[in-house]
XYZ file of C-alpha atoms in Angstrom:
103
model
C -0.022 -0.002 0.069
C 1.204 3.373 -0.867
C 1.380 6.356 1.324
C -1.421 7.930 -0.571
C -3.598 4.831 0.029
C -2.825 4.842 3.610
C -3.803 8.371 3.915
C -7.154 7.675 2.229
C -7.651 4.535 4.520
C -6.896 6.663 7.701
C -9.365 9.415 6.463
C -12.063 6.786 6.041
C -11.279 5.095 9.395
C -11.858 8.531 11.055
C -15.365 8.465 9.663
C -16.350 5.302 11.386
C -18.440 5.706 14.590
C -16.746 5.225 17.812
C -18.359 2.146 19.235
C -17.463 2.955 22.778
C -19.488 6.266 22.427
C -22.024 5.135 19.966
C -24.699 4.237 22.571
C -25.832 6.717 25.213
C -25.461 5.702 28.735
C -28.084 6.878 31.204
C -26.967 8.004 34.727
C -30.456 7.984 36.091
C -31.018 5.404 38.791
C -34.183 3.797 37.557
C -34.573 1.529 40.540
C -34.552 4.431 42.856
C -37.035 6.444 40.841
C -39.193 3.255 40.589
C -39.136 2.983 44.326
C -40.157 6.619 44.705
C -43.118 6.243 42.357
C -44.121 3.020 44.133
C -44.046 4.603 47.548
C -46.057 7.575 46.267
C -48.783 5.274 44.836
C -48.783 3.320 48.125
C -49.052 6.626 50.235
C -51.923 7.670 47.921
C -53.748 4.388 48.473
C -53.232 4.484 52.148
C -54.578 8.057 52.139
C -57.622 7.050 50.309
C -58.271 4.154 52.579
C -57.893 6.511 55.575
C -60.224 9.107 54.152
C -62.954 6.232 53.594
C -62.409 4.796 57.158
C -62.716 8.333 58.629
C -65.830 9.122 56.648
C -67.530 6.040 57.861
C -66.330 6.590 61.448
C -67.637 10.119 61.432
C -70.957 8.938 59.938
C -71.338 6.473 62.802
C -70.350 8.987 65.572
C -72.868 11.581 64.303
C -75.526 8.909 63.735
C -75.986 9.755 60.048
C -76.551 6.168 59.082
C -79.211 5.003 61.447
C -81.564 2.354 60.273
C -85.057 3.893 59.763
C -86.833 0.879 61.116
C -84.522 -0.276 63.921
C -83.113 2.940 65.461
C -80.344 1.008 67.281
C -79.010 -0.527 63.903
C -76.846 0.804 61.190
C -77.808 1.155 57.585
C -74.796 -0.445 55.828
C -75.756 0.798 52.375
C -75.699 4.311 53.812
C -72.136 3.776 55.002
C -71.039 3.103 51.486
C -72.462 6.431 50.081
C -72.428 8.863 52.930
C -70.370 12.018 52.878
C -70.191 13.078 56.530
C -67.934 16.149 55.740
C -67.869 18.427 52.841
C -64.338 17.528 51.521
C -62.011 14.733 51.509
C -59.101 16.601 52.925
C -61.180 17.387 56.139
C -61.354 13.528 56.718
C -57.624 13.158 56.177
C -56.569 16.115 58.401
C -58.795 14.872 61.147
C -57.497 11.381 60.962
C -53.957 12.439 60.964
C -54.488 14.972 63.822
C -56.373 12.660 66.052
C -54.375 9.382 66.322
C -56.042 8.112 69.541
C -59.790 7.836 69.995
C -61.651 10.339 72.002
C -62.798 9.628 75.446
């Protein structure tokens, strides 16, 4: 191979992609972000369950779901649909603020 051919080959070798830098490497820790998302979903689910439980507890304490025929009994279908406070965040704030039952 002559010097001219070697120069042309070197020129074409420089045009080849660098295989070490061809693929981008992500520095994001996907496991940590997946864990954060999972914990946020779990916290949301627990908050929803707490709001529902506090809604039913407040309805029972204020006697909003008494049975119409038997006054000492509870109407269970009413417990599923009752809204004992105006907003869900009122249930959540009350439940988080009152951790022990009232005497």
